[in-house]
Amino acid sequence: MLLTAYDLTGRTAFVTGAASGIGRAAAALLAEAGATVHCADLDEVGLQKTAALVADRGGTAHAVPLDVTDAAAVDAAVRAAGPLHVMAAIAGIMHTSSVLETREEDLDRVLAVNFKGVFHAARSAAAAMIDSGVRGSVVTMASGAMDSASPGLLCYSVAKAAVVQLTKTLATEVGRHGIRVNAIAPGWIRTPMTDRHEPAAQEQAEAAMVRISPLGRVGEPEDIAHAVLHLASDASSFTTGQILRPNGGVAMPW
């Protein structure tokens, strides 16, 4: 049984990127905690699977086909969800290229989803919470990639670093309304985004992360889902403008 502080019964949550990976795990756990969850993603097939998973576990979920790069569509979907208590802006994409090989359209595409998509979701959620008088929680998704200079990850890392600045800035602006804004910066998590497709390449990549982790393992989507639940719930009622790093100890910034 969940502790009372983690009980989200009667609350409404909105999760972007809910069709798979961390987004699916977060949506399922928030529903298990009692929230009605609006699951948003471009992948409609994946959304239906997430909604079915939530239903199988006795929760309530609504599938919301959504392109997070469309600000008007995001705002409309958030407003349609009704009084909102939790926003988990998780949708993101991966791109790999060296700085010298990065095309402008590559950078624009990643920033559009990984930063502006989070910006749209966080802004719409905060505005809706203020209008309805809800003392809610906005959870954004950064990445451990921002804590190191990873070759090939310029677009991804820059976008995630921008998410952290958005998180801190928004937290200072909406705190007086009782709205909390925090970021999660995961380490290597076993999701479709980190799937190398070739078993040997996947094993090699994960082994490298295991070697540098004090815990000696990579993460699972559920590891991050629990971080989302913590920041979404009253258990973190005195926490805002912070970056939570469930990364197995790979990075330990001061």
GROMACS .gro file of C-alpha atoms in nm, residues 61 157 247:
model
    3
   61ALA     CA    1  -0.611   0.640  -1.840
  157SER     CA    2   2.263   1.742  -2.441
  247ASN     CA    3   2.171   0.764  -1.253
   0.00000   0.00000   0.00000
